[in-house]
Short mmCIF file of C-alpha atoms and ligand atoms in Angstrom, two decimals:
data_model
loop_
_atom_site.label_atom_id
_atom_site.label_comp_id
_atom_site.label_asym_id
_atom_site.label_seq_id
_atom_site.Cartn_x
_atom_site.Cartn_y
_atom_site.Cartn_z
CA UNK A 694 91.73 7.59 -94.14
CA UNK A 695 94.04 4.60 -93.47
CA UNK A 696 97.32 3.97 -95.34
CA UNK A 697 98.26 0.38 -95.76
CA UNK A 698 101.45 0.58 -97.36
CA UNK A 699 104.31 -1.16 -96.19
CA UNK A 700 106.99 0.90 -94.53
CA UNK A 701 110.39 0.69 -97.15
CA UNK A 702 112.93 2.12 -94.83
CA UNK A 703 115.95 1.03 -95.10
CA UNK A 704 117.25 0.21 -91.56
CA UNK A 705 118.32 3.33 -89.17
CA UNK A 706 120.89 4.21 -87.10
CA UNK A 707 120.68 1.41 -83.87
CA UNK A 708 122.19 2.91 -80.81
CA UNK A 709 120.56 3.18 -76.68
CA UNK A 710 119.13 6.54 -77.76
CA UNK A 711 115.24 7.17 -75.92
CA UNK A 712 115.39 10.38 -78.75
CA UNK A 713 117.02 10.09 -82.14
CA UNK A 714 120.18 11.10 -81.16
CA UNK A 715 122.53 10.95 -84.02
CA UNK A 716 121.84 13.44 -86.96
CA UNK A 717 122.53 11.38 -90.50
CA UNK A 718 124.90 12.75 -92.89
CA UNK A 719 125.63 10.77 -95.82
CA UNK A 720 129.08 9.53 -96.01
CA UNK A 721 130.69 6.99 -93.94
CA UNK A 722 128.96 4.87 -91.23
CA UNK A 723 126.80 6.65 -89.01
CA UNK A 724 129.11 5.38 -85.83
CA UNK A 725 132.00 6.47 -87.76
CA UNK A 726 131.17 10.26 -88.40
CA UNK A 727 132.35 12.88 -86.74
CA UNK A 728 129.49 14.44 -84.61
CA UNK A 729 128.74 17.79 -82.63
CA UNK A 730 129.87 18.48 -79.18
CA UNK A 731 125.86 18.02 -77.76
CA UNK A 732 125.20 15.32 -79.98
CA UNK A 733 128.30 13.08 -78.85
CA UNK A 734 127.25 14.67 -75.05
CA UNK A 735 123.32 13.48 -75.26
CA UNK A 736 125.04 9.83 -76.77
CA UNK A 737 126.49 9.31 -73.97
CA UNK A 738 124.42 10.48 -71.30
CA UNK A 739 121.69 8.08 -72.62
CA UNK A 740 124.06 5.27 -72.86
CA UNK A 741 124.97 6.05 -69.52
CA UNK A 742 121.27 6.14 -68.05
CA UNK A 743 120.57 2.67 -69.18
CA UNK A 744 123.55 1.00 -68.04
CA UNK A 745 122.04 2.53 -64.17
CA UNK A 746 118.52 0.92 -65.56
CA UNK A 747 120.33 -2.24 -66.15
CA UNK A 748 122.30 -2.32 -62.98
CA UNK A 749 119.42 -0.88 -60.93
CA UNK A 750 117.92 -3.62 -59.30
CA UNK A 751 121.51 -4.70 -57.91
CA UNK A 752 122.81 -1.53 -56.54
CA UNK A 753 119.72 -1.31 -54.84
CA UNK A 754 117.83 1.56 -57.00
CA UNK A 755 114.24 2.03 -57.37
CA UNK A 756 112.65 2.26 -60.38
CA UNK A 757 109.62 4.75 -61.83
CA UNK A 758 107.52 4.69 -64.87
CA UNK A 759 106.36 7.62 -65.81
CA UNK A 760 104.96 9.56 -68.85
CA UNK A 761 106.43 12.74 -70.64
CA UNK A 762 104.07 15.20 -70.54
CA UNK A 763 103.29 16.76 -67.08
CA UNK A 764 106.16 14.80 -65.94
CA UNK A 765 107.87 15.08 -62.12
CA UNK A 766 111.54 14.41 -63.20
CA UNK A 767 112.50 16.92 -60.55
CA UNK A 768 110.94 15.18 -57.25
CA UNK A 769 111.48 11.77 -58.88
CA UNK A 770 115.01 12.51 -59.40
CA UNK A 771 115.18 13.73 -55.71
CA UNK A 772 114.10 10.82 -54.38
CA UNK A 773 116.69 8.99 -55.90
CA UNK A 774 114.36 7.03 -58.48
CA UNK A 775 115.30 5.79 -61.74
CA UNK A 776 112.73 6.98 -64.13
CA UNK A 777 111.67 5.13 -67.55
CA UNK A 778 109.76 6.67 -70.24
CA UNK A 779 107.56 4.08 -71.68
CA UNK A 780 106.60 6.21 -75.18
CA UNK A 781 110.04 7.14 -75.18
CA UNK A 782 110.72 3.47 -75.30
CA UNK A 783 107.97 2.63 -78.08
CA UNK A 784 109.71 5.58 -80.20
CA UNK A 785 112.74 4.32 -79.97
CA UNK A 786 111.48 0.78 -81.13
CA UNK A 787 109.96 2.37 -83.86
CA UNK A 788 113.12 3.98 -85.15
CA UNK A 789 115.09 0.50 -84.75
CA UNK A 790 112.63 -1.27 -86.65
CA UNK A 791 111.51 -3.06 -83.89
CA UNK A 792 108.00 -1.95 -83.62
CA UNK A 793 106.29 -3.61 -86.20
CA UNK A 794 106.83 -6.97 -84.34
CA UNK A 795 105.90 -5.68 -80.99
CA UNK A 796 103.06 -4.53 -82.01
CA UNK A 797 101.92 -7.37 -83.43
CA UNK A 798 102.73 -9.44 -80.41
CA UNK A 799 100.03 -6.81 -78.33
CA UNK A 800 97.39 -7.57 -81.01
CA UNK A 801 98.21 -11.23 -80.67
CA UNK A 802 97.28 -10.97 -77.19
CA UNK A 803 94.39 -8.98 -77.61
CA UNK A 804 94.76 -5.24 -77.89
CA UNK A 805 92.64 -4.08 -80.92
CA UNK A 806 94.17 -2.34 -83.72
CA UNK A 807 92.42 0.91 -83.13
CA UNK A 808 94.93 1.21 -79.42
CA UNK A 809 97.49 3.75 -79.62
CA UNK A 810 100.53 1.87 -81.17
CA UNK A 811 102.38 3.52 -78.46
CA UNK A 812 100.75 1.44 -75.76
CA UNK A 813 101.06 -1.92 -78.39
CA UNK A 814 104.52 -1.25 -78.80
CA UNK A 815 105.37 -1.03 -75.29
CA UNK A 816 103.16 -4.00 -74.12
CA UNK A 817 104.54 -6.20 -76.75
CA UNK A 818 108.35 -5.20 -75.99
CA UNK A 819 107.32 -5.98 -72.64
CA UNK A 820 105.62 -9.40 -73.42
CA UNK A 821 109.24 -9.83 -75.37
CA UNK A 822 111.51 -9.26 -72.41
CA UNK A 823 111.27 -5.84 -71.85
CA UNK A 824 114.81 -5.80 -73.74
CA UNK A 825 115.84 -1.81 -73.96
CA UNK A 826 118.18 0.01 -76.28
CA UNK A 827 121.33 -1.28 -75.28
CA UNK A 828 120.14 -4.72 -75.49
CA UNK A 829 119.83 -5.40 -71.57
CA UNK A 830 116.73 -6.31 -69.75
CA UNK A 831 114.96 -2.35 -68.59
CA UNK A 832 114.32 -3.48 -64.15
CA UNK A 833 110.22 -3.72 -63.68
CA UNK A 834 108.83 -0.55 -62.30
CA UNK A 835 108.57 -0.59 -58.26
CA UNK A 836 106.13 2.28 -59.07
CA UNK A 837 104.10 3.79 -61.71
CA UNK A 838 103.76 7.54 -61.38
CA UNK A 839 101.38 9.17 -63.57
CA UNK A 840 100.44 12.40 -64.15
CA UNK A 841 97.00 12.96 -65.72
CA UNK A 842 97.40 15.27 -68.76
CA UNK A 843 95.16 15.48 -71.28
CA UNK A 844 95.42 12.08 -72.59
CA UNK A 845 93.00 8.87 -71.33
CA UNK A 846 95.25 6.54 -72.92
CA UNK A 847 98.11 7.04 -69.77
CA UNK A 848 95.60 5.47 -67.60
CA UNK A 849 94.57 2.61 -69.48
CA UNK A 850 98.45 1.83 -69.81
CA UNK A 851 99.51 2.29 -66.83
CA UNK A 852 96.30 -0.18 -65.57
CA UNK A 853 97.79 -2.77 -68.19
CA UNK A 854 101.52 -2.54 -66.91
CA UNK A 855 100.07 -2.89 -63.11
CA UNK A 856 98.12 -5.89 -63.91
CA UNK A 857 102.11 -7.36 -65.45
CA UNK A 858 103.54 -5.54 -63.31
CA UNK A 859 101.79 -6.26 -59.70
CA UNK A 860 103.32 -2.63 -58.27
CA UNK A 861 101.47 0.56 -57.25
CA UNK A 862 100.09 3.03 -59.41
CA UNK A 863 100.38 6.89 -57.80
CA UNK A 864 98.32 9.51 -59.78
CA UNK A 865 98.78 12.70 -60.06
CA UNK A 866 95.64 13.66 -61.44
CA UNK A 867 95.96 17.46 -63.09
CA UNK A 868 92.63 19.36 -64.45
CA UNK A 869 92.40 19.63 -67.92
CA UNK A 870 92.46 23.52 -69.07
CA UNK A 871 89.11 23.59 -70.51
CA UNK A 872 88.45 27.19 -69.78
CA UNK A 873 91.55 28.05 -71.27
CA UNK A 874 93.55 28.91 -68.05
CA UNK A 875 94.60 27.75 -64.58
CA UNK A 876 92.97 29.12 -61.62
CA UNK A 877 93.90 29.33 -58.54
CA UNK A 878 91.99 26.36 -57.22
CA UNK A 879 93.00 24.19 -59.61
CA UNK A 880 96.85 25.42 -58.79
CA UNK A 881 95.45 24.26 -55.15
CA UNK A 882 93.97 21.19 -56.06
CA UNK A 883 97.11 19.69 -57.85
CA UNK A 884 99.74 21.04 -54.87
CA UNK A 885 97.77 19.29 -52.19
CA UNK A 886 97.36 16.42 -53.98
CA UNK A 887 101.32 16.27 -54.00
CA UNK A 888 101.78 17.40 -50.40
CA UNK A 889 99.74 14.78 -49.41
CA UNK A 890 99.18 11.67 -51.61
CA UNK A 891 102.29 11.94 -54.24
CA UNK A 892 105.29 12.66 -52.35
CA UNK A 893 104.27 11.17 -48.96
CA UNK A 894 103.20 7.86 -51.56
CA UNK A 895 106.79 7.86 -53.26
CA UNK A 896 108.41 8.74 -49.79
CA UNK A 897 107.19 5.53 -48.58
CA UNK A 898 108.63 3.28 -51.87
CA UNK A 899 111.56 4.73 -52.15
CA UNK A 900 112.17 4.76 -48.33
CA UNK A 901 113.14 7.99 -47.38
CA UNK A 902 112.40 11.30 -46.81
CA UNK A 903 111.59 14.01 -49.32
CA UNK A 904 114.85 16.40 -49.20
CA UNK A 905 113.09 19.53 -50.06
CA UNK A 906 116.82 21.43 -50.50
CA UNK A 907 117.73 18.91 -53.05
CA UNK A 908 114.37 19.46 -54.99
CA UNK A 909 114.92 23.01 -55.10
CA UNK A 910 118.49 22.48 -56.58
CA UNK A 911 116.92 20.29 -59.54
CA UNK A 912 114.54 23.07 -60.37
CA UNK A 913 116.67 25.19 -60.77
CA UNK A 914 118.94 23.25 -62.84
CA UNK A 915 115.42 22.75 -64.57
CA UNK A 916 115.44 26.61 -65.41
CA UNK A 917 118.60 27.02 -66.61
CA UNK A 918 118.45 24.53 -69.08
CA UNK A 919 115.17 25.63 -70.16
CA UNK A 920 116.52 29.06 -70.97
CA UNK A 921 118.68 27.65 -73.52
CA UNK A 922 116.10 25.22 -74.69
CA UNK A 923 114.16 28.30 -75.57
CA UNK A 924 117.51 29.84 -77.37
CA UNK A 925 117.46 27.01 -79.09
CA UNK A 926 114.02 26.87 -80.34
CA UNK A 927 113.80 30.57 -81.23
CA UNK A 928 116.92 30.72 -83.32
CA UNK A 929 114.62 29.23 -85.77
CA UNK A 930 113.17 33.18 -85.78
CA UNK A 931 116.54 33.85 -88.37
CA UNK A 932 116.88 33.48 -91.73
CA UNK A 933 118.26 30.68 -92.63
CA UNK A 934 117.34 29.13 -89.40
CA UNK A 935 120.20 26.88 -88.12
CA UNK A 936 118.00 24.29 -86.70
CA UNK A 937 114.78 22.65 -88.27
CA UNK A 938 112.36 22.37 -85.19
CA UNK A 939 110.66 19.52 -85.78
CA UNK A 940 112.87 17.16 -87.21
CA UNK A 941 116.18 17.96 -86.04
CA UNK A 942 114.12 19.45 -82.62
CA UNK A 943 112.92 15.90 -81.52
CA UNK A 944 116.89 15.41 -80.88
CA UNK A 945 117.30 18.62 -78.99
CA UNK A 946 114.17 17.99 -76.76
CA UNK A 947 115.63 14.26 -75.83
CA UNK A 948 117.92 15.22 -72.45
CA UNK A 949 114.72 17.35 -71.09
CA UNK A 950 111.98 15.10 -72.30
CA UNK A 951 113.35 12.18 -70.55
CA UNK A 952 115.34 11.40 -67.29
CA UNK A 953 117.95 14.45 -67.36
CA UNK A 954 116.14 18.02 -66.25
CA UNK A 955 116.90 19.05 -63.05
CA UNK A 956 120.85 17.78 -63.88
CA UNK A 957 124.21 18.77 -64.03
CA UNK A 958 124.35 16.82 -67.54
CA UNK A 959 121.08 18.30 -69.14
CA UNK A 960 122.53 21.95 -68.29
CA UNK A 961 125.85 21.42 -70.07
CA UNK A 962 124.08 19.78 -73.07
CA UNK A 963 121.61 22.51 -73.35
CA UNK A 964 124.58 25.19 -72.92
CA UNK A 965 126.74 23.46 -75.62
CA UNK A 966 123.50 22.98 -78.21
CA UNK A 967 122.96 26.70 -77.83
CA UNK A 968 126.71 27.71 -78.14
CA UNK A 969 126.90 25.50 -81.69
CA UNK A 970 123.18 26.95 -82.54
CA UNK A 971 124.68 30.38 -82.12
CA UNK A 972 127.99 29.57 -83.95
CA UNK A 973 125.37 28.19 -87.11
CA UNK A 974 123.97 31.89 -87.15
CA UNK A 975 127.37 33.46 -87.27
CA UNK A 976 128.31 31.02 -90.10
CA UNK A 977 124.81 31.24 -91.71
CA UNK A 978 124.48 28.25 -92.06
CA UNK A 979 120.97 26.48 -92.23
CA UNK A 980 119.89 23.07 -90.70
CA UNK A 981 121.53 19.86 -90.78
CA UNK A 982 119.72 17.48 -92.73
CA UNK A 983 119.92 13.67 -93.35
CA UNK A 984 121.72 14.70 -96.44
CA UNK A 985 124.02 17.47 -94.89
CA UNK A 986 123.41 21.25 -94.49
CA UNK A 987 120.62 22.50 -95.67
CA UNK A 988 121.65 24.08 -99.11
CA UNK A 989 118.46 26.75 -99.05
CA UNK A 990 115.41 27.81 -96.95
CA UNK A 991 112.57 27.91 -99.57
CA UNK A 992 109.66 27.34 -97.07
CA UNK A 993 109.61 28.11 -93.24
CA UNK A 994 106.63 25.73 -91.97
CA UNK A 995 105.38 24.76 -88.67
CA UNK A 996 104.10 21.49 -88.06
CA UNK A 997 101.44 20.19 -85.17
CA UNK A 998 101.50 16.73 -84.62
CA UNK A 999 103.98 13.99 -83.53
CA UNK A 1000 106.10 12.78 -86.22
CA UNK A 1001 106.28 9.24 -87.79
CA UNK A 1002 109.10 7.01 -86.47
CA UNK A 1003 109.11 4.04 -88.40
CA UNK A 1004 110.21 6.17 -91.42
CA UNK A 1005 111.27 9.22 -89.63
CA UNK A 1006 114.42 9.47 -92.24
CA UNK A 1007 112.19 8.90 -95.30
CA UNK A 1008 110.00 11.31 -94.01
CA UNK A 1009 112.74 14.22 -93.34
CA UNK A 1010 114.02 13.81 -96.73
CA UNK A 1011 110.63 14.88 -98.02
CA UNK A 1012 110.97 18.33 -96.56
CA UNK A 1013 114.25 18.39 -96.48
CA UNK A 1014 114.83 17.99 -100.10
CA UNK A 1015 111.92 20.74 -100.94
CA UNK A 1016 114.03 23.28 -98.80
CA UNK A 1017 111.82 23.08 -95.92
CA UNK A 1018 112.71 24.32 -93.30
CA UNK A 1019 109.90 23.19 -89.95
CA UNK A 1020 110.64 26.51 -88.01
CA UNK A 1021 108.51 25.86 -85.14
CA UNK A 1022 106.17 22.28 -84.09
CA UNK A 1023 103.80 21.92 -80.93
CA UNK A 1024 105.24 18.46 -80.57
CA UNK A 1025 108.54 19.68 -79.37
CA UNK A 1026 106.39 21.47 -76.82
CA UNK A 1027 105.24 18.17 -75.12
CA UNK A 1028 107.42 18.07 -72.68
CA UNK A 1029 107.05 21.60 -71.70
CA UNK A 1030 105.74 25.05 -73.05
CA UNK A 1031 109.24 26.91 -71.66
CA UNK A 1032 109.00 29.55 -74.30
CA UNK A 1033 105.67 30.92 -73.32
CA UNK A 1034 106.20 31.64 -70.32
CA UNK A 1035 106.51 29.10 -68.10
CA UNK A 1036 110.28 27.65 -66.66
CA UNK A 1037 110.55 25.77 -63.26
CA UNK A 1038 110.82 28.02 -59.85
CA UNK A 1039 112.77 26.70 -57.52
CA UNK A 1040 111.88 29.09 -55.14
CA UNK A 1041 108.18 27.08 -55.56
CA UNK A 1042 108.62 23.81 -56.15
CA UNK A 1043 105.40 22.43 -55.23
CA UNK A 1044 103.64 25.35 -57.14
CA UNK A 1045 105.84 25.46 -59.93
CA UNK A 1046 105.72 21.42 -60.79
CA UNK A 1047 101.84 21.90 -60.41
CA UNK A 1048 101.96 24.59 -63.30
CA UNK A 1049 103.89 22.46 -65.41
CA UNK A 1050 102.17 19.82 -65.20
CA UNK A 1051 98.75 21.65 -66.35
CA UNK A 1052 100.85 24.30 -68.66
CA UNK A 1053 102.00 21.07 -71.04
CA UNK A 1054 100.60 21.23 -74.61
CA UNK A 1055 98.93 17.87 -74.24
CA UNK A 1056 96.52 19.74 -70.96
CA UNK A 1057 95.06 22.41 -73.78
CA UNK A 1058 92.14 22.84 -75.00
CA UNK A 1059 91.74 22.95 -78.74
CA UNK A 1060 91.10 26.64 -79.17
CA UNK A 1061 94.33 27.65 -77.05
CA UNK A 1062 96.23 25.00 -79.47
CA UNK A 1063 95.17 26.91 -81.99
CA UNK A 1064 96.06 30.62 -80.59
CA UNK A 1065 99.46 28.73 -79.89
CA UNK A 1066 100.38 27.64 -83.60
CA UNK A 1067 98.54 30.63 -84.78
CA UNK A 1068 101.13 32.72 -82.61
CA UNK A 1069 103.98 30.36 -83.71
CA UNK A 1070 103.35 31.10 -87.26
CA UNK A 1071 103.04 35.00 -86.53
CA UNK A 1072 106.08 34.60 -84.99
CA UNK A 1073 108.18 32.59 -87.00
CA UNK A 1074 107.30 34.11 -90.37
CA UNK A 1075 105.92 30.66 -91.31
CA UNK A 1076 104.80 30.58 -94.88
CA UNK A 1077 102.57 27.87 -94.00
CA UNK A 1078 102.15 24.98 -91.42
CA UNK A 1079 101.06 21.55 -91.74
CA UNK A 1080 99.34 18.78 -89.40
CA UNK A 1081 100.39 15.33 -89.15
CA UNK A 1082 97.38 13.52 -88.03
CA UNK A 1083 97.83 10.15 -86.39
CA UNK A 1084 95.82 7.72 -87.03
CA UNK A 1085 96.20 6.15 -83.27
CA UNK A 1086 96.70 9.13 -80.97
CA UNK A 1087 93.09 10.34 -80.30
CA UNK A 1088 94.65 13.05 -77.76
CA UNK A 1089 96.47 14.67 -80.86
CA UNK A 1090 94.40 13.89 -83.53
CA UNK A 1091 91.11 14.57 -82.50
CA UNK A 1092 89.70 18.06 -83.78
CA UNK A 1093 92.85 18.42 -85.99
CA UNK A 1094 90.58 19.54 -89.31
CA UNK A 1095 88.40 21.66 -87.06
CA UNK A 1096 91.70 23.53 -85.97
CA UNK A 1097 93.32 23.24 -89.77
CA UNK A 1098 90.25 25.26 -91.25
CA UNK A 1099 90.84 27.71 -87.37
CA UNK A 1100 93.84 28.81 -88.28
CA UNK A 1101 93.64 29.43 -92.18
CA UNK A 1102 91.22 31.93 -90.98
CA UNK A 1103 93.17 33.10 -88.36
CA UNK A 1104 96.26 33.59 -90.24
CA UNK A 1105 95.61 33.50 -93.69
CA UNK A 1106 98.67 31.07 -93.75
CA UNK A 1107 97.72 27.96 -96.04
CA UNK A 1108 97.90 24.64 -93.85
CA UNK A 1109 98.55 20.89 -95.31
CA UNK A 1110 96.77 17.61 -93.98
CA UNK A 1111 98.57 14.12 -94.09
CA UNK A 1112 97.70 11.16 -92.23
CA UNK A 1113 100.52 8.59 -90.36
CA UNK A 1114 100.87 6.53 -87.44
CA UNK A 1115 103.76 6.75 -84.81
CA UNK A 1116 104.97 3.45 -84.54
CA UNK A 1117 103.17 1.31 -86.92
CA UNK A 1118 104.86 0.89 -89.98
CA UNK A 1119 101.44 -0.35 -91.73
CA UNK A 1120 100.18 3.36 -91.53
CA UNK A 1121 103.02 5.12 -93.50
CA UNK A 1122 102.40 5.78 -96.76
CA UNK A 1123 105.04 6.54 -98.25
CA UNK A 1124 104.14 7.30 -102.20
CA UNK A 1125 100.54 8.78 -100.66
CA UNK A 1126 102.63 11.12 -98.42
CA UNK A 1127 105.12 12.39 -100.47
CA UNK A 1128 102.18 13.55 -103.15
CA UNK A 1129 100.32 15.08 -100.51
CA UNK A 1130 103.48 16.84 -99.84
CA UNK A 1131 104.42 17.66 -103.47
CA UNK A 1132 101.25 19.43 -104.07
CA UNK A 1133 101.18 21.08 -101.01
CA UNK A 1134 104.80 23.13 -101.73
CA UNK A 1135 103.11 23.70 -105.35
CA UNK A 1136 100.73 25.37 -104.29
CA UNK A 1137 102.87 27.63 -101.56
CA UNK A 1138 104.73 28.21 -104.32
CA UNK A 1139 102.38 29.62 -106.39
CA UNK A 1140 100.94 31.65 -103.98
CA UNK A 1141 104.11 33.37 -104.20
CA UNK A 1142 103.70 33.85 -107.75
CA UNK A 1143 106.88 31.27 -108.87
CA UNK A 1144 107.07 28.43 -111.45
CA UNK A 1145 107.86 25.42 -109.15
CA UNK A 1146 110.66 23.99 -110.74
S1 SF4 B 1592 98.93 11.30 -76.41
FE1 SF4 B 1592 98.52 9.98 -78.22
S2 SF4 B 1592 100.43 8.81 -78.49
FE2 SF4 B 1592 100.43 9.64 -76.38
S3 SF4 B 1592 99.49 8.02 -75.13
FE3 SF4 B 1592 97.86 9.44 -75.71
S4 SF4 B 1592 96.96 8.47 -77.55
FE4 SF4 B 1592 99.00 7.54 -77.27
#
């Protein structure tokens, strides 16, 4: 169904953050609050990564696009390339209001509506000036890297931003798990492919030699900061949990999602986030909120789907204000599936950047989404989980009912549907969202047995 109504946000925090990096409180300006350790940390390690995007091109550093999921931070990062995130980018537009206009400069030049608003968003801030968070010019890519996972969309994008862009495309191209698991050949397939097209490729742009040592290092500054992703993440397991993993979670998974694993910086964040995760517990205290600490935990939930940007505020209060808590979300998992499983080895890096790439959530096939939020909500003691269906990511969306009706069986958990978009503000309904919300606590609460007051 599509949802025309305008988005009503009022404006959000502004700031050169590629994740929402400052949690709201009410109370003075958001600039003027006082803020965690790891949030003030991840502020300034983002403000510090674009001011090297904007100086790039004059202290002679190369550039890479790349994409999230399946992502080669690691070898990138070794190579001494610069990497941009272009959906990080087109989320960050999204929560600066910025979106709406970009997006209508893509469909001005041709890009129907039915395109994933991430790609609009990005081609029209490019078509704009390719003006990033901090309000300076992002350099043009001297390569686009991409890594094939899951989702048809990264090549058409990356084909539109080499036609702008005139530079070479390298692809990484990683076999979809349709069998449910990674064999042995396909382990092969994606390490030769980087032994002998990717690296020797980047080698060549970046104009130097692979420094296999220095790789190693990054991956295992990879895994350490993993491990306390993972803390993080599984705290939610307690009751109250001391983090919401969806909302608050897209803050927490910024540093790895983006340019920082494999660094010095993304292991201190990570070790600081888990130390004041830890210190919540011991205080029981629940989540922050965008009104404060959580006050109670009256539903645990886990959520599949990406979460809307435009009114991501607006749309946290909604749970927030119900007492619920999102204990677990597959979108967090994007960038990596590190608690099942799976954390860097530097003692493999060809091996071990092949596995992530085909471990991410986005390589899956439906029915091992399903065991995965079926297992999540096992785990978590979820009282019920919920998809957010976007209207213009076919990847995500695509089978999402099939999967709702999957794991009511599998679970007996009740699940809620609601429809958004990611960055275009014409697909959040706000009024027709909050209902759908309403009566979906209702009727957990009644399973219970309660009046819902
Ligand atoms: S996964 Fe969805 S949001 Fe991401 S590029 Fe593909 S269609 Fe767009």
């Amino acid at each position: 169904m599509k949802l025309t109504t305008l988005n009503d946000s009022p404006a959000q925090p502004r700031g050169p953050l590629p994740m929402p990096v400052t949690l709201p409180h009410p109370g003075p300006p958001v600039e003027d609050r006082p803020r965690d350790g790891s949030q003030q940390r991840q502020k300034e390690m983002i403000a510090s990564h674009f001011k090297a995007l904007a100086r790039a091109k004059a202290d002679g550093k190369k550039v890479c696009y790349t994409f999230v999921p399946g992502n080669l931070t690691e070898l990138i990062g070794a190579l001494g390339f610069l990497p941009v995130l272009p959906e990080i980018n087109a989320l960050q537009s999204g929560m600066r209001g910025k979106s709406a206009a970009y997006i209508s400069e893509a469909e001005k030049a041709g890009h129907s509506e039915d395109v994933c608003t991430y790609v609009k968003c990005d081609l029209g801030m490019m078509l704009a000036g390719n003006i990033g968070p901090t309000g300076e010019k992002l350099p043009d890519p001297d390569v686009l890297l991409l890594s094939y996972t899951g989702c048809f969309t990264f090549m058409k994008w990356f084909e539109l931003l080499r036609e702008h862009y005139k530079c070479p495309v390298i692809m990484l191209h990683v076999p979809y798990q349709g069998d449910g698991h990674v064999t042995p050949l396909m382990r092969q397939y994606v390490v030769d492919q980087l032994r002998d097209k990717v690296i020797p490729e980047l080698e060549a742009i970046a104009g130097k030699k692979l420094d296999e040592a220095e790789l190693s290092r990054r991956l295992a500054l990879s895994a350490e900061a993993e491990r306390d992703l993972v803390a993080v993440w599984e705290s939610a397991k307690h009751r109250p949990s001391p983090i919401d993993g969806y909302f608050g979670g897209v803050y927490y998974v910024g540093p790895i999602f983006s340019s920082f694993r494999g660094t010095e910086d993304a292991v201190a964040y990570y070790r600081e986030l888990r130390q004041e995760t830890e210190a919540r517990i011991a205080q029981g205290l629940g989540p922050v909120t965008p009104d404060g600490n959580a006050e109670r935990e009256r539903y645990r939930l886990v959520v599949e789907g990406p979460p809307n940007w435009t009114s991501f505020f607006d749309f946290w209060r909604m749970f927030s204000r119900e007492g619920a808590t999102v204990v677990a979300s597959t979108y967090t998992r994007v960038g990596g599936l590190y608690d099942q499983g799976f954390q860097h080895d530097p003692a493999h890096p060809l091996e071990t950047l092949a596995d992530y790439a085909m471990g991410c959530y986005t390589n899956l096939s439906l029915p091992q989404r399903v065991e995965l939020l079926a297992k999540y909500i096992r785990e978590y003691a979820a009282d019920g989980f919920l998809i957010n269906s976007v209207k213009s990511c076919n990847s995500f969306s695509v089978g999402q009912l099939q999967m709702l009706r999957a794991l009511e069986e599998k679970t007996g958990v009740p699940g809620g549907f609601i429809e958004s978009d990611l960055v275009d503000p014409r697909y959040f309904g706000k009024a027709n969202i909050s209902n759908r919300l309403q009566s979906y606590f209702q009727m957990l609460e009644a399973r219970r047995g309660g009046g819902y007051t």
